[in-house]
Coordinates of C-alpha atoms in Angstrom, one line a residue:
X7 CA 2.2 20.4 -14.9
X8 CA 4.2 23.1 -13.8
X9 CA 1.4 24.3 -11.1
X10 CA 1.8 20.7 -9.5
X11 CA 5.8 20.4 -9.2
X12 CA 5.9 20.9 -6.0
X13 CA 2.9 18.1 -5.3
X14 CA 5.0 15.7 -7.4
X15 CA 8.6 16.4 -5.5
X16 CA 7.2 16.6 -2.4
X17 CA 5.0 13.0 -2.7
X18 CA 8.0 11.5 -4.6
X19 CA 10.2 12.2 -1.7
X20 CA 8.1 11.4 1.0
X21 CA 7.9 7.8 -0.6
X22 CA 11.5 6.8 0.8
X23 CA 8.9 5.8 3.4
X24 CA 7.5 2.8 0.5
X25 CA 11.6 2.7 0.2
X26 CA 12.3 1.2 3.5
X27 CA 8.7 -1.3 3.0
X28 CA 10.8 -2.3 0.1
X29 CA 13.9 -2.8 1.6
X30 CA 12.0 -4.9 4.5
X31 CA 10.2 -7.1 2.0
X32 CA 13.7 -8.1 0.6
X33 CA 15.9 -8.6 3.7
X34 CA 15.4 -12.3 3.5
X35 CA 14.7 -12.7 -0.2
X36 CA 18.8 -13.8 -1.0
X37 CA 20.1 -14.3 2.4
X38 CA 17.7 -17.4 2.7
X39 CA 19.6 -19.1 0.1
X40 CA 23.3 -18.1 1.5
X41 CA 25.3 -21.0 3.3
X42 CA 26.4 -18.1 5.7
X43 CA 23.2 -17.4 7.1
X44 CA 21.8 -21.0 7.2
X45 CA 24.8 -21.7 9.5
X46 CA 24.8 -18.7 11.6
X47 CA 21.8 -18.5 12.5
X48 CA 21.5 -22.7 12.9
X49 CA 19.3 -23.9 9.1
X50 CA 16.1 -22.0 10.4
X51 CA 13.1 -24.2 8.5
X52 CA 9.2 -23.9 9.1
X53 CA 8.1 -22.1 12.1
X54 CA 11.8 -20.9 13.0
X55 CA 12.2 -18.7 9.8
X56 CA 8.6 -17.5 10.0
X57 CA 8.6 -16.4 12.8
X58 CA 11.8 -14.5 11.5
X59 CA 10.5 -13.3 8.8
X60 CA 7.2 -12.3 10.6
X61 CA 8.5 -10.5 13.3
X62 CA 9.3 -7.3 11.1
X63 CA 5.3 -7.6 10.6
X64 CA 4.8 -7.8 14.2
X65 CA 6.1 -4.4 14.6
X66 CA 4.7 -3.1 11.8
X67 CA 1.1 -4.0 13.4
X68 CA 2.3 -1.7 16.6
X69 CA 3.7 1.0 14.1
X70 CA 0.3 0.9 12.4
X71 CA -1.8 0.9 15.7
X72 CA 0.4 3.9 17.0
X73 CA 0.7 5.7 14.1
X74 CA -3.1 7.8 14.2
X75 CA -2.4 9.3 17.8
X76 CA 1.3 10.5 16.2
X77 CA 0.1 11.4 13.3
X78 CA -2.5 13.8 14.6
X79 CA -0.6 15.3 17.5
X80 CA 2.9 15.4 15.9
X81 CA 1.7 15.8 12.1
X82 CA 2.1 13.4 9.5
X83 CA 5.4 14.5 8.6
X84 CA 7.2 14.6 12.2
X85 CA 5.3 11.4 12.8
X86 CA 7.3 9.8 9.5
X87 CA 10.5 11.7 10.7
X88 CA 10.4 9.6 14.1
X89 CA 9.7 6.2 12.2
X90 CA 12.9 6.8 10.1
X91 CA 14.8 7.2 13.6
X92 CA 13.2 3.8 14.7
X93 CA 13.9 2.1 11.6
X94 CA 17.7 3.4 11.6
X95 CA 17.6 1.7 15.3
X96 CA 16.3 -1.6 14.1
X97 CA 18.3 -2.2 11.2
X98 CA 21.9 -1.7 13.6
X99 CA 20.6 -4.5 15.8
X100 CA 19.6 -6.3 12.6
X101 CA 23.1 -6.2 11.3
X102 CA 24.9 -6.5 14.8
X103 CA 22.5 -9.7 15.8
X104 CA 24.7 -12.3 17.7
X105 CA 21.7 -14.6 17.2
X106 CA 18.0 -15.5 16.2
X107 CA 16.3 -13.4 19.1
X108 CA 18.5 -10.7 18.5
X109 CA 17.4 -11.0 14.6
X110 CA 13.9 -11.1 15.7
X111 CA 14.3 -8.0 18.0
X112 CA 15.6 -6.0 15.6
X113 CA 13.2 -7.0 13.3
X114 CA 10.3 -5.9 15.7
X115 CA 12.2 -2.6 16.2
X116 CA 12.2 -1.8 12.2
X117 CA 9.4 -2.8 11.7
X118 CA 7.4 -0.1 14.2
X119 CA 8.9 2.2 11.4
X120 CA 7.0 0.3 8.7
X121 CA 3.7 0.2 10.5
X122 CA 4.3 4.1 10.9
X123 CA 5.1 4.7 7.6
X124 CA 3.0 2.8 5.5
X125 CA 0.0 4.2 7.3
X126 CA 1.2 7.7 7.4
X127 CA 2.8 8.0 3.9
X128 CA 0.2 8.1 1.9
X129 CA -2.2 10.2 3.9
X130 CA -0.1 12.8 3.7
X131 CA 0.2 12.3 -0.1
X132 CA -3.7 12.2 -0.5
X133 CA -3.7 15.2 1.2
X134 CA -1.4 17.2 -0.3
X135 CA -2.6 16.0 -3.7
X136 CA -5.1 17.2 -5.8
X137 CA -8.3 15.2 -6.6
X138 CA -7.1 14.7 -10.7
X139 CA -3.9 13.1 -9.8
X140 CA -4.3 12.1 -6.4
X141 CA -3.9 8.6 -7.4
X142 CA -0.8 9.2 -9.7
X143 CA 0.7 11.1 -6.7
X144 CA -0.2 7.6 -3.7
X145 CA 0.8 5.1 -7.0
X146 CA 4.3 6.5 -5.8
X147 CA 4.6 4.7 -2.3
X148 CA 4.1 1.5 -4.3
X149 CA 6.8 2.5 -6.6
X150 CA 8.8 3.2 -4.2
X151 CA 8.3 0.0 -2.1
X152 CA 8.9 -2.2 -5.6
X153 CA 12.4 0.3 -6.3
X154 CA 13.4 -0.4 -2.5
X155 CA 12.6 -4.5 -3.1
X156 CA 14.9 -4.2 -6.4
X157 CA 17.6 -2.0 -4.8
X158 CA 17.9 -4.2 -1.7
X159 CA 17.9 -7.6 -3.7
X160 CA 20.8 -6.2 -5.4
X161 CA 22.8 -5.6 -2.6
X162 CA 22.3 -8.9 -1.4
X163 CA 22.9 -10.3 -4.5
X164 CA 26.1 -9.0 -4.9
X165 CA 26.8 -9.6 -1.2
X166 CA 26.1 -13.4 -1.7
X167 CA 29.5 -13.8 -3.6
X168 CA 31.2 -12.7 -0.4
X169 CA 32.6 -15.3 1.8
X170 CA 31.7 -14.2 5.5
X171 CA 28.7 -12.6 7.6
X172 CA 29.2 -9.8 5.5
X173 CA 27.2 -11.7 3.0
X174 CA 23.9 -10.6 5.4
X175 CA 25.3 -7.6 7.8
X176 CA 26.4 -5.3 5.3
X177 CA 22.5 -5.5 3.3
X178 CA 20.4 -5.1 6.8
X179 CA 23.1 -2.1 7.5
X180 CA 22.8 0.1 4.5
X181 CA 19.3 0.0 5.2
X182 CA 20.1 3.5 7.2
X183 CA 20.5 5.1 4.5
X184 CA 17.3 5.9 2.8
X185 CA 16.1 5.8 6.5
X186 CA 18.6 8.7 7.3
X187 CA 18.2 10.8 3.5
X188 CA 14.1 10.8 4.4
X189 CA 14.6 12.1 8.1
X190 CA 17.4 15.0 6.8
X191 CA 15.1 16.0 3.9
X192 CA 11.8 16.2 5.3
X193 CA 12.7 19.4 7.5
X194 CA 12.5 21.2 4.2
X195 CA 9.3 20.3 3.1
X196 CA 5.5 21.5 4.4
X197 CA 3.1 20.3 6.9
X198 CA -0.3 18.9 5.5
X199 CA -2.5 21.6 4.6
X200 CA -5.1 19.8 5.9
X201 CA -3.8 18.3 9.4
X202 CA -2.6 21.9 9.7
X203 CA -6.6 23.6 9.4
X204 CA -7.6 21.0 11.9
X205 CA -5.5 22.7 14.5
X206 CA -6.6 25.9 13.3
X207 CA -3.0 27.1 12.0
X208 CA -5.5 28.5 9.3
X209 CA -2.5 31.1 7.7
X210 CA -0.2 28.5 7.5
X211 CA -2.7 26.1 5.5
X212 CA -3.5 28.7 3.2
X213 CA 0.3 29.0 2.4
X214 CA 1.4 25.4 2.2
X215 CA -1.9 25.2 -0.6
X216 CA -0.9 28.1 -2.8
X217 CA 3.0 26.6 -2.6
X218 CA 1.6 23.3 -3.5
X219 CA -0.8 24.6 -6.3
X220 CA 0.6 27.7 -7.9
X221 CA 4.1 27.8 -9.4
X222 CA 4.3 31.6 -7.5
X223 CA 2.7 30.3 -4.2
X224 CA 0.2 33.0 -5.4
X225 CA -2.5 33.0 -2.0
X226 CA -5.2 34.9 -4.1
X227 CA -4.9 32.2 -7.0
X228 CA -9.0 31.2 -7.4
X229 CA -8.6 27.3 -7.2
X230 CA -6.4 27.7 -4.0
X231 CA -9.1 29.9 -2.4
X232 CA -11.7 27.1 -3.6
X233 CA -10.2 24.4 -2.0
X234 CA -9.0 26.1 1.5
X235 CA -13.2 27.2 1.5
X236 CA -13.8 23.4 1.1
X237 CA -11.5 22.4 4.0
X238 CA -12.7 25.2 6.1
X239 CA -16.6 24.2 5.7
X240 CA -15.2 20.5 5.7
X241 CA -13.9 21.0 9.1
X242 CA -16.7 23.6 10.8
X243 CA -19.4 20.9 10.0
X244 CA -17.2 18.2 11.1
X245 CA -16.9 19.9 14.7
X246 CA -20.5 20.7 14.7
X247 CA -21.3 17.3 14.6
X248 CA -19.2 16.7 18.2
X249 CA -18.6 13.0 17.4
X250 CA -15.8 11.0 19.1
X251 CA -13.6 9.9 16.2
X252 CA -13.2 6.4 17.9
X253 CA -17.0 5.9 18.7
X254 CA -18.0 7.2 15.0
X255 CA -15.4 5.1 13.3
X256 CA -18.2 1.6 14.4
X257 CA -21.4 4.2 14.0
X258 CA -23.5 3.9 11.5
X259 CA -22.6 5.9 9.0
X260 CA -19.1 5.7 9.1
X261 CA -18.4 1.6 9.7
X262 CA -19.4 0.8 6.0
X263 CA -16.2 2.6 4.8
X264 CA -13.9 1.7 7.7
X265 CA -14.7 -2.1 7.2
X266 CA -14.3 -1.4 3.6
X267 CA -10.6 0.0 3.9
X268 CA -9.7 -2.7 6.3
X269 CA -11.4 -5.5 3.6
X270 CA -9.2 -4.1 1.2
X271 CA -5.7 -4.1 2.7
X272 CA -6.8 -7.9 4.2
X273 CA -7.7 -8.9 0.4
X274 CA -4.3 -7.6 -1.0
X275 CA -2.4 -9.6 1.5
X276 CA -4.2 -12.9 0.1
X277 CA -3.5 -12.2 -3.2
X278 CA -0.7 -14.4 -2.5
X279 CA 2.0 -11.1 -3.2
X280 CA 3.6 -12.7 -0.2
X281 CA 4.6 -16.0 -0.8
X282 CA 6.1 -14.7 -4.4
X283 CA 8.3 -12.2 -3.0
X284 CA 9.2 -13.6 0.1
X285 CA 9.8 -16.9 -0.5
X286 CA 10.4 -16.4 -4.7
X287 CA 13.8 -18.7 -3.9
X288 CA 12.3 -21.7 -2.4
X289 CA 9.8 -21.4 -5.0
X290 CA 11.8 -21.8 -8.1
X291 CA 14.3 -24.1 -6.3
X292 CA 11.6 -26.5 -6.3
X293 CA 10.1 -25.9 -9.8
X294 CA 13.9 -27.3 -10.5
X295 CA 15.3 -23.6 -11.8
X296 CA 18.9 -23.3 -11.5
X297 CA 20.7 -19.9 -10.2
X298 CA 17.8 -19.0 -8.5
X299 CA 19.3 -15.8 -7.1
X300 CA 20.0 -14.4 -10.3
X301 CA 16.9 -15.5 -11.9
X302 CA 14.9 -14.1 -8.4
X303 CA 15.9 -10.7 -9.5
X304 CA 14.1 -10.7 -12.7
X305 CA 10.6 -11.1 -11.1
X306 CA 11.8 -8.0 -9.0
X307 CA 12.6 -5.8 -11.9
X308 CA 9.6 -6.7 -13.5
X309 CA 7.3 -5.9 -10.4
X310 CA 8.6 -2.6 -10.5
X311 CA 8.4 -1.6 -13.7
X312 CA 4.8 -2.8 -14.0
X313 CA 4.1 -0.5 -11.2
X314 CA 4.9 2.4 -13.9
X315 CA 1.6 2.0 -15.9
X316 CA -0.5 2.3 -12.7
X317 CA 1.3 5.8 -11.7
X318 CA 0.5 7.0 -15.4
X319 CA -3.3 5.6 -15.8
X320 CA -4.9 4.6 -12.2
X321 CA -6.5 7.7 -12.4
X322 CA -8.3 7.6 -15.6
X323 CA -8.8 3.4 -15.4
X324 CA -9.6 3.9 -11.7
X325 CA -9.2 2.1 -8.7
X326 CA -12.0 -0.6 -8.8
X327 CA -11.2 -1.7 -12.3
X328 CA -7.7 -1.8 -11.6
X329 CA -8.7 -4.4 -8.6
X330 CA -11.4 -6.5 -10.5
X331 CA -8.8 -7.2 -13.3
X332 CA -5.3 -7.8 -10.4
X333 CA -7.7 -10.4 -8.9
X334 CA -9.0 -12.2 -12.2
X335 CA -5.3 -12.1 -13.3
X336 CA -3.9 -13.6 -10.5
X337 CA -6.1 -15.9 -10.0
X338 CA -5.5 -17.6 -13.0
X339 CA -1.6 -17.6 -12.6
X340 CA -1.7 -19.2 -8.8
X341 CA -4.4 -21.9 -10.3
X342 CA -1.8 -22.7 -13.1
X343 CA 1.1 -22.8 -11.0
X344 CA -0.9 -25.2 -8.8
X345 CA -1.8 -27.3 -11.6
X346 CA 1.7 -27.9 -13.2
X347 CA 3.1 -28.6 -9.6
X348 CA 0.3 -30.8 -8.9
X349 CA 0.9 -33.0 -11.9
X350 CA 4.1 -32.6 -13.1
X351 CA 5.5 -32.5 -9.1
X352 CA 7.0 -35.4 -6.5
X353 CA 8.0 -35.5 -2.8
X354 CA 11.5 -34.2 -2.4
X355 CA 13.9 -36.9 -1.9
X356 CA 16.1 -34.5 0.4
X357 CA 15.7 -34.2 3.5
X358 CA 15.6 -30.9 6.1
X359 CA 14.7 -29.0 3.0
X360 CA 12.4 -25.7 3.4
X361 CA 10.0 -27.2 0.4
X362 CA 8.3 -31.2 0.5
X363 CA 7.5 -30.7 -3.2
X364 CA 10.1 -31.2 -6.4
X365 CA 9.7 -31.0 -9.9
X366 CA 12.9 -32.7 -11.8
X367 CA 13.2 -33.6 -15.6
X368 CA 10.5 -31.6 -16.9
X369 CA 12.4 -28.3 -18.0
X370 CA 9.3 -26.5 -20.0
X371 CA 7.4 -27.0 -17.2
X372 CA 10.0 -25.0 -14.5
X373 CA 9.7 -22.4 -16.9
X374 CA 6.0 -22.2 -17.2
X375 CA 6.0 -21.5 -13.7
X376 CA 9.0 -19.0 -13.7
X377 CA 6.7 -17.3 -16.0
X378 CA 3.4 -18.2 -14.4
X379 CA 5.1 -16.4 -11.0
X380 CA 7.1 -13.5 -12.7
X381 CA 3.2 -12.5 -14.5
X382 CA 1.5 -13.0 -10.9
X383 CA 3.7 -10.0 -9.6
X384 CA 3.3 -7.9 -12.3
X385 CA -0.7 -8.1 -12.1
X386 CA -0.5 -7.6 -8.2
X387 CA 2.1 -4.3 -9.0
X388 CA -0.7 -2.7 -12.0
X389 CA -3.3 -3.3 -9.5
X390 CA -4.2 -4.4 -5.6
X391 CA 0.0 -3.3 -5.3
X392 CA -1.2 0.7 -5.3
X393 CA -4.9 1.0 -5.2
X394 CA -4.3 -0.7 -1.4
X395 CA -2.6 2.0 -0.3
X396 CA -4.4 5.1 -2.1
X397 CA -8.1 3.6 -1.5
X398 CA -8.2 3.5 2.3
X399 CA -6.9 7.1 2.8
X400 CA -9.5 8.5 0.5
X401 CA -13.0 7.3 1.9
X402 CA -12.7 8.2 5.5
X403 CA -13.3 12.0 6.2
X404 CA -10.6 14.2 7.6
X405 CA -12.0 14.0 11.4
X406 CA -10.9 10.0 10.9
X407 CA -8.7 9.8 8.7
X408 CA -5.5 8.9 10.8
X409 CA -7.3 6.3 12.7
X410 CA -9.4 4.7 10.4
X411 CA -6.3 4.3 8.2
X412 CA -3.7 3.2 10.9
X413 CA -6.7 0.6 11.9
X414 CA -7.0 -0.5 8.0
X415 CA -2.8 -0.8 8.2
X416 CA -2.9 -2.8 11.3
X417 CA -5.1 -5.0 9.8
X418 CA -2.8 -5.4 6.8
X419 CA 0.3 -6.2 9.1
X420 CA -2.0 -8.7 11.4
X421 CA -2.6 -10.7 7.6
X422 CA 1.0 -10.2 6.9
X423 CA 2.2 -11.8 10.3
X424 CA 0.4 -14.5 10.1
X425 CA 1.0 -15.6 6.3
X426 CA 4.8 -15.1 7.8
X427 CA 4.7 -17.5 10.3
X428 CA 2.4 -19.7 8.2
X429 CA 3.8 -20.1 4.9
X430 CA 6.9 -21.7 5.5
X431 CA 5.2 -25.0 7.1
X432 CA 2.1 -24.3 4.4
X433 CA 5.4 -24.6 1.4
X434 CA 6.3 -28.0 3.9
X435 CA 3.2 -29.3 4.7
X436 CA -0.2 -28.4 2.0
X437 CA 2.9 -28.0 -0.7
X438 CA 1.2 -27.3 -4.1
X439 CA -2.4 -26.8 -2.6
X440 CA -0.9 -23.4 -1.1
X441 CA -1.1 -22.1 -5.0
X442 CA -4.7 -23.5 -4.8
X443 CA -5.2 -21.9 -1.7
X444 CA -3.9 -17.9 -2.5
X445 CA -5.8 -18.2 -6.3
X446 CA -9.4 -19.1 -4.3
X447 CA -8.7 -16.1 -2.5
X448 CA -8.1 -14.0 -5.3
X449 CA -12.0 -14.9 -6.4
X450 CA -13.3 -14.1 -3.3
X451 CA -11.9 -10.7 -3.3
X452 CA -12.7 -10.4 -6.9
X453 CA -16.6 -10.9 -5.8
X454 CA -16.0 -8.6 -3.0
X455 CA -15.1 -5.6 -4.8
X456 CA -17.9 -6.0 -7.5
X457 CA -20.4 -6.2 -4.6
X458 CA -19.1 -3.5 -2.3
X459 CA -16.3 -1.1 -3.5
X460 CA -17.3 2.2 -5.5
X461 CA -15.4 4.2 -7.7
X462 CA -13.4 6.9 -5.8
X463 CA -10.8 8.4 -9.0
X464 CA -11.0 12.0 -9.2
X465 CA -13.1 13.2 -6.4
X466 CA -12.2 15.2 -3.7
X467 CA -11.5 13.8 -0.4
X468 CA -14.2 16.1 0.7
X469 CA -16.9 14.6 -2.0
X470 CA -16.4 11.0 -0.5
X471 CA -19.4 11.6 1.7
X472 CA -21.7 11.8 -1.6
X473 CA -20.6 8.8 -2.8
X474 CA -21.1 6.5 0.0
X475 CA -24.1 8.3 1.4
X476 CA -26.2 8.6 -1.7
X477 CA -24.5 5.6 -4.0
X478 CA -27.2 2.7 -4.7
X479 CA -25.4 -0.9 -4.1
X480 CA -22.9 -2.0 -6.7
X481 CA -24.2 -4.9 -7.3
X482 CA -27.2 -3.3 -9.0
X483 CA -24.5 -3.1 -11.4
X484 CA -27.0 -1.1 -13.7
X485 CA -28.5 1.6 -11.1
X486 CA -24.9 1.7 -9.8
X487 CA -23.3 3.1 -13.0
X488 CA -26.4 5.7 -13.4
X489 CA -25.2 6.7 -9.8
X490 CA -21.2 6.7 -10.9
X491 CA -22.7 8.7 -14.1
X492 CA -24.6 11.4 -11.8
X493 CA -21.6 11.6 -9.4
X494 CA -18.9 12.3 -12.7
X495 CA -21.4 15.2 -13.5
X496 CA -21.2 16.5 -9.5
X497 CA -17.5 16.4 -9.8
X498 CA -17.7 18.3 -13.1
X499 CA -19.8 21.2 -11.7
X500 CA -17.9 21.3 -8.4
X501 CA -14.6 22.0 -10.9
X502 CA -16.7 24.8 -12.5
X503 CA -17.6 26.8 -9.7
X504 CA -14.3 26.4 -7.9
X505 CA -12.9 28.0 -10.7
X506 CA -15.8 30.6 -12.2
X507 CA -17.9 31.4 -9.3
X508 CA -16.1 29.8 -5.7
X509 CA -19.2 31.3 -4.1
X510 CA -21.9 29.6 -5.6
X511 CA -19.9 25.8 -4.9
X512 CA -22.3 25.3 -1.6
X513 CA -25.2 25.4 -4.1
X514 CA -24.2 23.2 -6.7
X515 CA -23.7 20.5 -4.1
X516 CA -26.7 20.9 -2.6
X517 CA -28.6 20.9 -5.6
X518 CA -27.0 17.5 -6.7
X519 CA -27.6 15.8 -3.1
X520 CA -31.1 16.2 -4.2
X521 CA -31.0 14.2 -7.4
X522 CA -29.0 12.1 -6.4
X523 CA -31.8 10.9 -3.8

């Protein structure tokens, strides 16, 4: 424990990034509610307040799309240190907005930052990380985006009582401050190891490993010297192969894993994840719940602390379990939501309301659904809530890495911007079918996985090429677990001779790429 301190402080930091997600994702969660902001900014219903609440997705998707060029020429870390800037920008028009375009702008502004971050963040945990806790260590940016969500609905909570436009500017202009603690403390901490061996600053990445593995930063420490030999070969066969990174992202061999990180951040944004903590409020209000701020906030507290078991155990339960069981899970909660609106429900007899669909008189039934919703979080935090972020980072090779990932974020905010600007008129229009609609969705990514996602907990990101070049499909579910068995007993030998005999490693690998075959 003690060697991987520094791995833990560092990541755990670095997550401020998740913070400001978090802080994002609840911005509108209590103002919605607030009489202030329905007359300031003129009642906004349907396509009005998504595209409000879109528009922070909107930038995200040009974060996202930016963030591979900065994060290869400026480093991951300088790249997050210049979304924090942007963010601090965004949130001061936020909070200083004379209007709705002014709201929107600012929105677009902050969220470049979150397109930047969420891309960056947790490629620079994966590669700082070793392979055992790698997913513990990327489990933190979701924990951190569920702590920002709780910590921002608080603020607005307790901002609601107010009676002014304080009751919204004040919450959109602390949002500086985690933005302005992660620029300040990032100066003291490393470069990636990695990013750094790709521009040759070979003494430096030597270095940053033995601070990030030995208590002593010890640079003749055996595993250190196994791991920067990895790197090193990682990278000389990589340039050997001459590829343009863009052109080999769609090639062949590589588009298999760069669809399959994009599938996966498009599947975790129909989970439906959206509509609960977004629009949680209009949501209960017409299941017929009373104090619906208040009673928002559990659903928050409890989506962070289910994040906890998935930082202790994604690594030993792994990552395609962890998504088979989030989608089964929430499937059934949406589908029983659905149902008890369905039958139990009635047009709204108010008017210019932002939900069509009312359940009144049927108590046990509001808080079937409070429940249904509050379990539908939880299973989306334990599961598609982390293993979104840390897959995607780990099956593209280094030469990719930053673009594959920034395309598999840009993906994610392009889903995001459009269930933003969608769901409000879905909530007006389909009404309970939306329920119907996000647990359907949960099945198909359910089959998806089974059929085409493999197993990625404890290998290095260097082994990832053995398990999608020499992995039978999944869904020979049979053959596939043989393969998963043979690959457990490559990463076993790999451990050995990093640690007995470093210069033997190249042997042992080759040796298993022949039975794997």
């Amino acid at each position: 424990m003690t060697r991987l301190l520094n791995v833990y402080t560092i990541s755990a930091f670095a997550a401020l990034g998740g913070a400001l997600f978090g802080f994002e994702i609840a911005s509108m969660s209590v103002v919605l509610g607030t009489d202030q902001y329905k007359q300031f900014y003129g009642n906004p219903l349907g396509a009005r307040q998504g595209a409000i609440t879109s528009a922070m997705a909107a930038g995200s998707l040009i974060g996202a799309l930016g963030s591979s060029f900065l994060g290869d020429v400026l480093s991951r870390k300088v790249a997050i240190q210049l979304g924090a800037v942007i963010w601090c920008i965004g949130a001061t028009l936020q909070a200083a907005s004379t209007g709705v375009g002014m709201l929107i702008v600012g929105r677009i502004v902050a969220g470049v930052c979150i397109g930047l971050t969420s891309a960056l963040v947790p490629i620079y945990q994966s590669e700082i990380a070793p392979r055992k806790i790698r997913g513990r260590v990327v489990s933190l940016q979701h924990f951190a985006i569920t702590c920002g969500i709780l910590v921002q609905y608080f603020i607005q909570y307790g901002c609601s009582f107010l009676d002014s436009q304080a009751v919204f500017r004040v919450p959109w202009a602390l949002q500086t401050v985690p933005a302005i603690i992660l620029f300040t403390g990032l100066f003291w901490f490393p470069r990636s190891p990695r990013w750094l061996a790709s521009k040759d600053r070979w003494d430096e990445a030597l270095r940053v490993l033995a601070f990030l593995r030995t208590p002593n930063s010890d640079i003749n420490d055996p595993l250190v010297l196994a791991e920067y030999k990895e790197i090193e070969e990682q990278i000389r066969i990589e340039r050997e192969d001459e590829s343009n990174s863009y052109r080999e992202m769609f090639g062949k061999k590589m588009r298999k894993r760069v669809f399959l990180a994009m599938a996966i951040q498009v599947w975790s944004q129909l989970t439906g994840i959206n509509l609960l903590l977004y629009f949680i409020v209009y949501i209960l209000e017409s299941a017929g719940i009373s104090h619906t701020l208040l009673v928002s906030s559990i659903q928050y507290i409890l989506f962070a602390v289910a994040t906890i078991p998935s930082i202790l155990w994604t690594d030993q339960w792994g990552r395609r379990l962890s998504m088979l069981v989030g989608a089964l899970s929430m499937a059934f909660w949406l589908y029983l939501i659905g149902g008890l609106f369905a039958h139990f429900g009635a047009p709204n007899p108010v008017q210019n309301q932002a939900y069509t669909w009312v359940i009144i008189g049927h108590p046990a039934v509001s808080h079937c659904i409070q429940a249904s919703s509050y379990l539908t979080a939880a299973s989306f935090a334990m599961s598609w809530g982390p293993v979104s972020w840390m897959y995607p980072p780990e099956i593209v090779p280094l030469r990719i890495r930053a673009k594959a990932v920034a395309l598999s974020t840009a993906t994610n905010w392009a889903i995001n911007f459009i269930l933003g600007f969608a769901i409000p008129p879905m909530l007006r229009r389909i009404r309970w079918r939306i329920f119907i609609v996000f647990g359907s969705f949960n099945i198909a990514a359910f089959i998806y996985v089974w059929m085409y996602a493999p197993e990625t907990k404890q290998r290095t990101l260097e082994e990832m090429d053995e398990i999608f070049e020499h992995e039978k499909p999944l869904w020979r579910s049979f053959r596939g677990r043989r393969q998963i068995d043979k690959l457990d007993a490559l990463a076993n030998d790999i451990e050995r001779a990093k640690t007995q005999h470093p210069e033997h490693l190249e042997t042992k690998v080759a040796n298993h790429r022949g039975s794997a075959r």
